[in-house]
């Protein structure tokens, strides 16, 4: 057992922090682990972090959501939305406010900051790697993230305890709870990777479900850049027939959603019975209108994303959407780390997924 838990939920993850604190209190027979923390800003836009209680010799867990754009601050009389950069700066302020007095500091950052900028191709920055090195230099002992865009980012800081957690178990549980008529076999179900980067996630789940996989690959226009990347010209499919099957499309995030919807549309045109979408992070950066139209046109049947990032009330109200709740999972990770227990069963939940599937099949 390490020192007493001190949970610092920054403004971006305040709601999740309260719920995780409640769960920990129930499991541990009472107690309040949530520490008051604020990051007030001056009118110039500068900020500081204030921790309301001592963290000396405590096991500190800092929880944040770098994608929570709903928060705003005033700068020179103008209202600005918090960007991932702003949230990351607040994280560094919180670490600095601990003043080196904590026993250990663990950062829980579900969406890995700048995780999409994970490789250097030309004369450009490598922001995720810089962030990881900064946290290590500031005295962070471990970092927990979920479904990193490229898990090889762990190689940047081999001595930092970085855990890349898969939410595959929670997706399975939510999926099986939502639908009672699933035939989980290779004749009736198939997992689909919308691009090459998603194949690892798809292979992992498909092997546990005992079904086949398919993959789309993106043909891009490498002569130009639009919104930071080379635009996709077309999606080409590799795999066996999807006709008459339930297909599950898996990816780490939905950003604007254009590629995901194009993939779903093609699958329906190829004869798929139902199209389900699993995405760890539902960002929906271009809003929900095109998803509403796609659902009305029958392109997909249901979307599952986690509550690891901010969810708008409009998204939660959609009848084609279900939340995959991760709060108990975060609490379990904190509880296990504080007790000095192995995280293997939590981070690699293959056995528990197989058990859930066995119960569903009866």
mmCIF file of C-alpha atoms in Angstrom:
data_model
loop_
_atom_site.group_PDB
_atom_site.id
_atom_site.type_symbol
_atom_site.label_atom_id
_atom_site.label_comp_id
_atom_site.label_asym_id
_atom_site.label_seq_id
_atom_site.Cartn_x
_atom_site.Cartn_y
_atom_site.Cartn_z
ATOM 1 C CA UNK A 1 0.000 0.000 0.000
ATOM 2 C CA UNK A 2 1.334 3.393 -0.998
ATOM 3 C CA UNK A 3 0.471 6.710 0.653
ATOM 4 C CA UNK A 4 -3.088 8.007 1.036
ATOM 5 C CA UNK A 5 -4.830 8.716 -2.261
ATOM 6 C CA UNK A 6 -5.146 12.344 -3.340
ATOM 7 C CA UNK A 7 -7.340 12.733 -6.434
ATOM 8 C CA UNK A 8 -6.912 16.028 -8.268
ATOM 9 C CA UNK A 9 -9.632 16.381 -10.905
ATOM 10 C CA UNK A 10 -8.911 19.432 -13.034
ATOM 11 C CA UNK A 11 -11.866 21.476 -14.287
ATOM 12 C CA UNK A 12 -11.907 19.528 -17.546
ATOM 13 C CA UNK A 13 -12.676 16.263 -15.704
ATOM 14 C CA UNK A 14 -14.496 17.548 -12.631
ATOM 15 C CA UNK A 15 -17.652 15.458 -13.135
ATOM 16 C CA UNK A 16 -15.672 12.254 -13.712
ATOM 17 C CA UNK A 17 -13.493 13.018 -10.699
ATOM 18 C CA UNK A 18 -16.502 13.318 -8.391
ATOM 19 C CA UNK A 19 -17.877 9.995 -9.584
ATOM 20 C CA UNK A 20 -14.501 8.212 -9.300
ATOM 21 C CA UNK A 21 -14.149 9.597 -5.776
ATOM 22 C CA UNK A 22 -17.598 8.245 -4.873
ATOM 23 C CA UNK A 23 -16.734 4.793 -6.228
ATOM 24 C CA UNK A 24 -13.419 4.673 -4.350
ATOM 25 C CA UNK A 25 -15.178 5.719 -1.162
ATOM 26 C CA UNK A 26 -17.728 2.892 -1.551
ATOM 27 C CA UNK A 27 -15.021 0.327 -2.186
ATOM 28 C CA UNK A 28 -12.800 1.436 0.667
ATOM 29 C CA UNK A 29 -15.422 1.885 3.352
ATOM 30 C CA UNK A 30 -15.686 5.651 3.339
ATOM 31 C CA UNK A 31 -13.343 8.576 2.993
ATOM 32 C CA UNK A 32 -13.012 11.534 0.647
ATOM 33 C CA UNK A 33 -10.066 11.376 -1.746
ATOM 34 C CA UNK A 34 -10.921 14.389 -3.903
ATOM 35 C CA UNK A 35 -8.673 17.399 -3.316
ATOM 36 C CA UNK A 36 -9.799 20.910 -4.209
ATOM 37 C CA UNK A 37 -7.802 22.278 -7.147
ATOM 38 C CA UNK A 38 -8.340 25.415 -9.217
ATOM 39 C CA UNK A 39 -6.609 27.073 -12.163
ATOM 40 C CA UNK A 40 -7.814 30.689 -12.044
ATOM 41 C CA UNK A 41 -6.834 33.082 -14.819
ATOM 42 C CA UNK A 42 -5.898 36.715 -14.855
ATOM 43 C CA UNK A 43 -7.534 39.099 -17.322
ATOM 44 C CA UNK A 44 -4.446 38.832 -19.528
ATOM 45 C CA UNK A 45 -5.077 35.107 -19.987
ATOM 46 C CA UNK A 46 -2.230 33.997 -17.711
ATOM 47 C CA UNK A 47 -3.050 31.402 -15.092
ATOM 48 C CA UNK A 48 -1.894 29.608 -11.977
ATOM 49 C CA UNK A 49 -2.850 26.442 -10.104
ATOM 50 C CA UNK A 50 -3.945 26.393 -6.464
ATOM 51 C CA UNK A 51 -4.261 23.127 -4.505
ATOM 52 C CA UNK A 52 -6.496 23.572 -1.441
ATOM 53 C CA UNK A 53 -5.025 20.798 0.739
ATOM 54 C CA UNK A 54 -1.623 19.326 1.492
ATOM 55 C CA UNK A 55 -0.415 16.527 -0.776
ATOM 56 C CA UNK A 56 2.746 15.833 1.224
ATOM 57 C CA UNK A 57 3.644 12.109 1.100
ATOM 58 C CA UNK A 58 0.351 11.294 -0.628
ATOM 59 C CA UNK A 59 -0.259 9.145 -3.711
ATOM 60 C CA UNK A 60 -1.455 11.822 -6.146
ATOM 61 C CA UNK A 61 -3.623 11.112 -9.214
ATOM 62 C CA UNK A 62 -4.253 14.033 -11.584
ATOM 63 C CA UNK A 63 -7.245 13.517 -13.894
ATOM 64 C CA UNK A 64 -7.893 15.717 -16.936
ATOM 65 C CA UNK A 65 -9.642 15.765 -20.306
ATOM 66 C CA UNK A 66 -7.605 17.630 -22.910
ATOM 67 C CA UNK A 67 -10.564 17.487 -25.336
ATOM 68 C CA UNK A 68 -13.048 19.387 -23.152
ATOM 69 C CA UNK A 69 -13.696 22.401 -25.351
ATOM 70 C CA UNK A 70 -16.846 23.383 -23.429
ATOM 71 C CA UNK A 71 -14.804 25.276 -20.818
ATOM 72 C CA UNK A 72 -14.086 28.944 -21.475
ATOM 73 C CA UNK A 73 -11.988 31.750 -20.014
ATOM 74 C CA UNK A 74 -11.842 35.500 -20.493
ATOM 75 C CA UNK A 75 -8.797 37.124 -22.079
ATOM 76 C CA UNK A 76 -8.717 40.886 -22.669
ATOM 77 C CA UNK A 77 -12.493 40.857 -22.410
ATOM 78 C CA UNK A 78 -12.894 38.152 -25.053
ATOM 79 C CA UNK A 79 -14.241 34.650 -24.395
ATOM 80 C CA UNK A 80 -11.939 31.828 -25.445
ATOM 81 C CA UNK A 81 -12.651 28.103 -25.449
ATOM 82 C CA UNK A 82 -10.096 25.889 -23.711
ATOM 83 C CA UNK A 83 -7.897 24.091 -26.227
ATOM 84 C CA UNK A 84 -5.821 20.930 -25.659
ATOM 85 C CA UNK A 85 -2.817 23.235 -25.239
ATOM 86 C CA UNK A 86 -4.599 25.138 -22.445
ATOM 87 C CA UNK A 87 -5.517 21.925 -20.640
ATOM 88 C CA UNK A 88 -1.964 20.616 -20.892
ATOM 89 C CA UNK A 89 -0.597 23.832 -19.414
ATOM 90 C CA UNK A 90 -3.033 23.481 -16.496
ATOM 91 C CA UNK A 91 -1.733 19.937 -15.958
ATOM 92 C CA UNK A 92 1.828 21.222 -15.704
ATOM 93 C CA UNK A 93 0.668 23.913 -13.272
ATOM 94 C CA UNK A 94 -0.952 21.241 -11.075
ATOM 95 C CA UNK A 95 2.235 19.176 -11.066
ATOM 96 C CA UNK A 96 4.254 22.256 -10.197
ATOM 97 C CA UNK A 97 1.831 23.156 -7.390
ATOM 98 C CA UNK A 98 2.552 19.780 -5.775
ATOM 99 C CA UNK A 99 6.026 21.221 -5.220
ATOM 100 C CA UNK A 100 7.802 17.874 -5.182
ATOM 101 C CA UNK A 101 6.095 16.952 -1.896
ATOM 102 C CA UNK A 102 3.907 14.099 -3.162
ATOM 103 C CA UNK A 103 4.983 10.500 -2.677
ATOM 104 C CA UNK A 104 4.083 9.686 -6.280
ATOM 105 C CA UNK A 105 2.282 11.501 -9.097
ATOM 106 C CA UNK A 106 0.220 9.589 -11.651
ATOM 107 C CA UNK A 107 -1.369 11.473 -14.545
ATOM 108 C CA UNK A 108 -4.615 10.029 -15.934
ATOM 109 C CA UNK A 109 -4.942 11.502 -19.428
ATOM 110 C CA UNK A 110 -7.519 9.405 -21.328
ATOM 111 C CA UNK A 111 -6.948 11.125 -24.680
ATOM 112 C CA UNK A 112 -3.181 11.319 -25.139
ATOM 113 C CA UNK A 113 -2.290 14.960 -25.745
ATOM 114 C CA UNK A 114 -1.061 15.454 -29.342
ATOM 115 C CA UNK A 115 -1.222 11.679 -29.795
ATOM 116 C CA UNK A 116 -2.178 12.161 -33.448
ATOM 117 C CA UNK A 117 1.143 13.931 -34.057
ATOM 118 C CA UNK A 118 3.077 10.765 -33.339
ATOM 119 C CA UNK A 119 5.620 10.591 -36.130
ATOM 120 C CA UNK A 120 7.976 12.974 -37.883
ATOM 121 C CA UNK A 121 7.846 12.944 -41.666
ATOM 122 C CA UNK A 122 9.239 16.338 -42.678
ATOM 123 C CA UNK A 123 10.537 19.423 -40.889
ATOM 124 C CA UNK A 124 7.816 19.398 -38.232
ATOM 125 C CA UNK A 125 7.319 19.152 -34.489
ATOM 126 C CA UNK A 126 6.827 15.930 -32.564
ATOM 127 C CA UNK A 127 4.555 17.292 -29.852
ATOM 128 C CA UNK A 128 3.449 14.078 -28.116
ATOM 129 C CA UNK A 129 7.046 12.992 -27.563
ATOM 130 C CA UNK A 130 7.952 16.421 -26.170
ATOM 131 C CA UNK A 131 4.981 16.248 -23.782
ATOM 132 C CA UNK A 132 6.007 12.838 -22.448
ATOM 133 C CA UNK A 133 9.577 13.963 -21.864
ATOM 134 C CA UNK A 134 8.321 17.080 -20.067
ATOM 135 C CA UNK A 135 6.150 15.061 -17.706
ATOM 136 C CA UNK A 136 9.021 12.727 -16.931
ATOM 137 C CA UNK A 137 11.335 15.680 -16.234
ATOM 138 C CA UNK A 138 8.719 17.227 -13.912
ATOM 139 C CA UNK A 139 8.709 14.144 -11.690
ATOM 140 C CA UNK A 140 5.631 12.270 -12.902
ATOM 141 C CA UNK A 141 6.007 8.605 -11.978
ATOM 142 C CA UNK A 142 3.403 7.103 -14.287
ATOM 143 C CA UNK A 143 0.856 8.036 -16.937
ATOM 144 C CA UNK A 144 -2.381 6.238 -17.766
ATOM 145 C CA UNK A 145 -3.938 6.780 -21.172
ATOM 146 C CA UNK A 146 -6.579 4.918 -23.160
ATOM 147 C CA UNK A 147 -6.330 3.479 -26.655
ATOM 148 C CA UNK A 148 -3.414 5.663 -27.738
ATOM 149 C CA UNK A 149 -3.412 6.502 -31.442
ATOM 150 C CA UNK A 150 0.061 4.971 -31.647
ATOM 151 C CA UNK A 151 1.076 2.922 -28.568
ATOM 152 C CA UNK A 152 4.708 3.090 -29.673
ATOM 153 C CA UNK A 153 4.828 6.513 -28.022
ATOM 154 C CA UNK A 154 5.703 4.565 -24.865
ATOM 155 C CA UNK A 155 9.159 4.077 -26.360
ATOM 156 C CA UNK A 156 9.873 7.800 -25.897
ATOM 157 C CA UNK A 157 9.977 7.386 -22.103
ATOM 158 C CA UNK A 158 10.968 3.771 -21.380
ATOM 159 C CA UNK A 159 11.524 4.494 -17.677
ATOM 160 C CA UNK A 160 8.161 6.226 -17.165
ATOM 161 C CA UNK A 161 5.380 3.847 -16.122
ATOM 162 C CA UNK A 162 3.071 4.473 -19.076
ATOM 163 C CA UNK A 163 -0.052 2.311 -19.288
ATOM 164 C CA UNK A 164 -2.030 2.242 -22.533
ATOM 165 C CA UNK A 165 -5.388 0.810 -21.445
ATOM 166 C CA UNK A 166 -7.809 -0.928 -23.794
ATOM 167 C CA UNK A 167 -11.546 -0.267 -23.233
ATOM 168 C CA UNK A 168 -12.441 -3.402 -25.221
ATOM 169 C CA UNK A 169 -14.132 -5.063 -22.233
ATOM 170 C CA UNK A 170 -16.428 -2.109 -21.601
ATOM 171 C CA UNK A 171 -17.367 -1.918 -25.286
ATOM 172 C CA UNK A 172 -18.201 -5.615 -25.265
ATOM 173 C CA UNK A 173 -20.341 -5.281 -22.143
ATOM 174 C CA UNK A 174 -22.227 -2.262 -23.523
ATOM 175 C CA UNK A 175 -22.761 -3.939 -26.897
ATOM 176 C CA UNK A 176 -24.075 -7.178 -25.431
ATOM 177 C CA UNK A 177 -26.359 -5.272 -23.043
ATOM 178 C CA UNK A 178 -27.823 -3.189 -25.873
ATOM 179 C CA UNK A 179 -28.591 -6.036 -28.286
ATOM 180 C CA UNK A 180 -30.113 -9.412 -27.429
ATOM 181 C CA UNK A 181 -30.195 -10.877 -30.942
ATOM 182 C CA UNK A 182 -26.502 -11.048 -31.848
ATOM 183 C CA UNK A 183 -25.191 -14.213 -33.500
ATOM 184 C CA UNK A 184 -21.523 -14.179 -32.550
ATOM 185 C CA UNK A 185 -19.865 -16.415 -35.126
ATOM 186 C CA UNK A 186 -18.011 -16.059 -38.405
ATOM 187 C CA UNK A 187 -21.147 -16.658 -40.461
ATOM 188 C CA UNK A 188 -23.066 -13.755 -38.981
ATOM 189 C CA UNK A 189 -20.569 -11.203 -37.664
ATOM 190 C CA UNK A 190 -17.414 -9.433 -38.807
ATOM 191 C CA UNK A 191 -15.084 -6.770 -37.429
ATOM 192 C CA UNK A 192 -13.936 -3.991 -39.736
ATOM 193 C CA UNK A 193 -10.910 -1.702 -39.555
ATOM 194 C CA UNK A 194 -11.667 1.641 -41.249
ATOM 195 C CA UNK A 195 -7.946 2.097 -41.992
ATOM 196 C CA UNK A 196 -4.590 0.381 -41.511
ATOM 197 C CA UNK A 197 -3.992 1.979 -38.107
ATOM 198 C CA UNK A 198 -7.045 0.272 -36.584
ATOM 199 C CA UNK A 199 -6.094 -3.291 -37.529
ATOM 200 C CA UNK A 200 -4.500 -4.081 -34.156
ATOM 201 C CA UNK A 201 -7.684 -3.220 -32.266
ATOM 202 C CA UNK A 202 -9.798 -5.189 -34.740
ATOM 203 C CA UNK A 203 -7.591 -8.299 -34.674
ATOM 204 C CA UNK A 204 -7.636 -8.324 -30.855
ATOM 205 C CA UNK A 205 -11.422 -8.292 -30.551
ATOM 206 C CA UNK A 206 -12.124 -10.468 -33.589
ATOM 207 C CA UNK A 207 -9.855 -13.200 -32.230
ATOM 208 C CA UNK A 208 -11.764 -13.206 -28.937
ATOM 209 C CA UNK A 209 -15.174 -13.170 -30.641
ATOM 210 C CA UNK A 210 -14.052 -15.893 -33.063
ATOM 211 C CA UNK A 211 -15.029 -13.973 -36.200
ATOM 212 C CA UNK A 212 -13.283 -12.714 -39.342
ATOM 213 C CA UNK A 213 -11.989 -9.242 -40.095
ATOM 214 C CA UNK A 214 -11.984 -6.851 -43.029
ATOM 215 C CA UNK A 215 -10.052 -3.652 -43.634
ATOM 216 C CA UNK A 216 -10.405 -0.454 -45.596
ATOM 217 C CA UNK A 217 -7.320 1.382 -46.731
ATOM 218 C CA UNK A 218 -7.304 5.061 -47.549
ATOM 219 C CA UNK A 219 -6.094 6.375 -50.871
ATOM 220 C CA UNK A 220 -4.888 9.894 -50.193
ATOM 221 C CA UNK A 221 -3.961 12.912 -52.265
ATOM 222 C CA UNK A 222 -0.379 13.510 -51.174
ATOM 223 C CA UNK A 223 -0.034 16.637 -53.307
ATOM 224 C CA UNK A 224 -1.960 18.819 -50.854
ATOM 225 C CA UNK A 225 -2.828 19.217 -47.162
ATOM 226 C CA UNK A 226 -6.293 20.054 -45.828
ATOM 227 C CA UNK A 227 -6.876 20.630 -42.088
ATOM 228 C CA UNK A 228 -3.448 19.270 -41.250
ATOM 229 C CA UNK A 229 -3.503 16.045 -43.288
ATOM 230 C CA UNK A 230 -3.584 14.734 -46.851
ATOM 231 C CA UNK A 231 -7.239 14.413 -47.908
ATOM 232 C CA UNK A 232 -8.703 10.949 -48.498
ATOM 233 C CA UNK A 233 -9.596 10.264 -52.124
ATOM 234 C CA UNK A 234 -11.290 6.888 -51.605
ATOM 235 C CA UNK A 235 -11.673 3.966 -49.199
ATOM 236 C CA UNK A 236 -10.841 0.549 -50.675
ATOM 237 C CA UNK A 237 -12.005 -2.670 -48.972
ATOM 238 C CA UNK A 238 -9.959 -5.812 -48.333
ATOM 239 C CA UNK A 239 -11.725 -8.872 -46.940
ATOM 240 C CA UNK A 240 -14.417 -11.473 -47.461
ATOM 241 C CA UNK A 241 -18.080 -10.747 -48.130
ATOM 242 C CA UNK A 242 -20.041 -8.763 -45.524
ATOM 243 C CA UNK A 243 -23.405 -9.542 -47.111
ATOM 244 C CA UNK A 244 -26.056 -10.363 -44.512
ATOM 245 C CA UNK A 245 -23.647 -9.930 -41.588
ATOM 246 C CA UNK A 246 -23.586 -7.647 -38.584
ATOM 247 C CA UNK A 247 -20.360 -5.643 -38.889
ATOM 248 C CA UNK A 248 -18.586 -3.689 -36.154
ATOM 249 C CA UNK A 249 -16.333 -0.851 -37.260
ATOM 250 C CA UNK A 250 -13.653 -0.047 -34.674
ATOM 251 C CA UNK A 251 -11.385 2.983 -34.398
ATOM 252 C CA UNK A 252 -9.756 5.013 -31.664
ATOM 253 C CA UNK A 253 -11.620 8.243 -32.452
ATOM 254 C CA UNK A 254 -14.321 9.920 -34.441
ATOM 255 C CA UNK A 255 -13.100 13.413 -35.336
ATOM 256 C CA UNK A 256 -15.203 15.014 -38.075
ATOM 257 C CA UNK A 257 -16.594 11.560 -38.869
ATOM 258 C CA UNK A 258 -16.303 11.784 -42.641
ATOM 259 C CA UNK A 259 -14.160 8.676 -43.048
ATOM 260 C CA UNK A 260 -16.234 6.653 -40.584
ATOM 261 C CA UNK A 261 -19.498 7.497 -42.312
ATOM 262 C CA UNK A 262 -18.039 6.769 -45.750
ATOM 263 C CA UNK A 263 -16.911 3.382 -44.446
ATOM 264 C CA UNK A 264 -20.361 2.664 -42.985
ATOM 265 C CA UNK A 265 -22.067 3.719 -46.222
ATOM 266 C CA UNK A 266 -19.895 1.398 -48.301
ATOM 267 C CA UNK A 267 -20.535 -1.505 -45.936
ATOM 268 C CA UNK A 268 -24.308 -1.046 -46.261
ATOM 269 C CA UNK A 269 -23.950 -0.832 -50.051
ATOM 270 C CA UNK A 270 -22.002 -4.121 -49.896
ATOM 271 C CA UNK A 271 -24.974 -5.783 -48.200
ATOM 272 C CA UNK A 272 -24.132 -5.618 -44.496
ATOM 273 C CA UNK A 273 -27.174 -6.382 -42.318
ATOM 274 C CA UNK A 274 -26.322 -3.925 -39.532
ATOM 275 C CA UNK A 275 -23.397 -1.551 -39.028
ATOM 276 C CA UNK A 276 -22.234 -0.772 -35.491
ATOM 277 C CA UNK A 277 -19.523 1.768 -34.723
ATOM 278 C CA UNK A 278 -17.150 1.470 -31.751
ATOM 279 C CA UNK A 279 -14.924 4.486 -31.115
ATOM 280 C CA UNK A 280 -13.103 5.201 -27.867
ATOM 281 C CA UNK A 281 -13.219 8.964 -28.315
ATOM 282 C CA UNK A 282 -16.265 10.567 -29.882
ATOM 283 C CA UNK A 283 -15.062 14.083 -30.677
ATOM 284 C CA UNK A 284 -17.607 14.932 -33.421
ATOM 285 C CA UNK A 285 -15.637 18.047 -34.328
ATOM 286 C CA UNK A 286 -18.007 18.994 -37.166
ATOM 287 C CA UNK A 287 -21.202 18.488 -35.206
ATOM 288 C CA UNK A 288 -23.896 15.845 -35.497
ATOM 289 C CA UNK A 289 -25.921 16.919 -38.530
ATOM 290 C CA UNK A 290 -24.248 14.562 -40.975
ATOM 291 C CA UNK A 291 -24.566 11.693 -38.488
ATOM 292 C CA UNK A 292 -28.271 12.441 -38.165
ATOM 293 C CA UNK A 293 -28.655 12.352 -41.950
ATOM 294 C CA UNK A 294 -26.579 9.181 -42.263
ATOM 295 C CA UNK A 295 -28.657 7.421 -39.615
ATOM 296 C CA UNK A 296 -31.878 8.528 -41.271
ATOM 297 C CA UNK A 297 -30.550 7.158 -44.574
ATOM 298 C CA UNK A 298 -29.707 3.819 -42.936
ATOM 299 C CA UNK A 299 -25.920 4.015 -43.228
ATOM 300 C CA UNK A 300 -25.353 2.788 -39.665
ATOM 301 C CA UNK A 301 -27.409 1.374 -36.798
ATOM 302 C CA UNK A 302 -25.683 2.454 -33.585
ATOM 303 C CA UNK A 303 -22.636 4.294 -32.267
ATOM 304 C CA UNK A 304 -20.808 3.480 -29.032
ATOM 305 C CA UNK A 305 -18.184 5.842 -27.587
ATOM 306 C CA UNK A 306 -16.824 6.252 -24.072
ATOM 307 C CA UNK A 307 -17.317 9.075 -21.582
ATOM 308 C CA UNK A 308 -13.539 9.551 -21.339
ATOM 309 C CA UNK A 309 -13.916 12.862 -23.170
ATOM 310 C CA UNK A 310 -16.521 15.617 -23.039
ATOM 311 C CA UNK A 311 -19.920 14.660 -24.443
ATOM 312 C CA UNK A 312 -22.393 17.310 -25.524
ATOM 313 C CA UNK A 313 -26.013 17.131 -24.304
ATOM 314 C CA UNK A 314 -27.054 16.906 -27.967
ATOM 315 C CA UNK A 315 -24.976 13.759 -28.450
ATOM 316 C CA UNK A 316 -26.351 12.120 -25.315
ATOM 317 C CA UNK A 317 -29.893 12.784 -26.555
ATOM 318 C CA UNK A 318 -29.430 10.916 -29.863
ATOM 319 C CA UNK A 319 -31.315 7.612 -29.973
ATOM 320 C CA UNK A 320 -28.595 6.037 -32.123
ATOM 321 C CA UNK A 321 -25.928 6.700 -29.490
ATOM 322 C CA UNK A 322 -24.848 4.837 -26.342
ATOM 323 C CA UNK A 323 -22.230 5.827 -23.767
ATOM 324 C CA UNK A 324 -19.634 3.316 -22.646
ATOM 325 C CA UNK A 325 -19.081 4.285 -19.011
ATOM 326 C CA UNK A 326 -15.439 4.170 -17.888
ATOM 327 C CA UNK A 327 -15.649 5.691 -14.395
ATOM 328 C CA UNK A 328 -15.479 2.392 -12.485
ATOM 329 C CA UNK A 329 -12.554 1.342 -14.654
ATOM 330 C CA UNK A 330 -10.620 4.497 -13.761
ATOM 331 C CA UNK A 331 -11.416 3.925 -10.086
ATOM 332 C CA UNK A 332 -10.190 0.313 -10.377
ATOM 333 C CA UNK A 333 -6.913 1.473 -11.922
ATOM 334 C CA UNK A 334 -6.352 3.969 -9.101
ATOM 335 C CA UNK A 335 -7.279 1.427 -6.433
ATOM 336 C CA UNK A 336 -4.927 -1.220 -7.861
ATOM 337 C CA UNK A 337 -2.019 1.184 -8.296
ATOM 338 C CA UNK A 338 -2.390 2.491 -4.764
ATOM 339 C CA UNK A 339 -2.381 -1.052 -3.377
ATOM 340 C CA UNK A 340 0.702 -1.921 -5.424
ATOM 341 C CA UNK A 341 -1.172 -4.597 -7.388
ATOM 342 C CA UNK A 342 -0.618 -5.711 -10.955
ATOM 343 C CA UNK A 343 -2.647 -3.951 -13.655
ATOM 344 C CA UNK A 344 -2.376 -6.814 -16.125
ATOM 345 C CA UNK A 345 -5.986 -8.026 -15.848
ATOM 346 C CA UNK A 346 -7.261 -4.457 -16.138
ATOM 347 C CA UNK A 347 -5.129 -3.387 -19.082
ATOM 348 C CA UNK A 348 -5.321 -6.736 -20.940
ATOM 349 C CA UNK A 349 -8.911 -7.911 -20.347
ATOM 350 C CA UNK A 350 -8.967 -10.877 -22.770
ATOM 351 C CA UNK A 351 -10.130 -13.425 -20.179
ATOM 352 C CA UNK A 352 -12.954 -11.194 -18.943
ATOM 353 C CA UNK A 353 -14.141 -10.526 -22.508
ATOM 354 C CA UNK A 354 -14.272 -14.251 -23.213
ATOM 355 C CA UNK A 355 -16.242 -14.794 -20.008
ATOM 356 C CA UNK A 356 -18.768 -12.088 -21.003
ATOM 357 C CA UNK A 357 -19.184 -13.675 -24.438
ATOM 358 C CA UNK A 358 -19.676 -17.131 -22.906
ATOM 359 C CA UNK A 359 -22.408 -15.807 -20.618
ATOM 360 C CA UNK A 360 -24.123 -14.100 -23.567
ATOM 361 C CA UNK A 361 -24.060 -17.249 -25.676
ATOM 362 C CA UNK A 362 -25.508 -19.123 -22.717
#
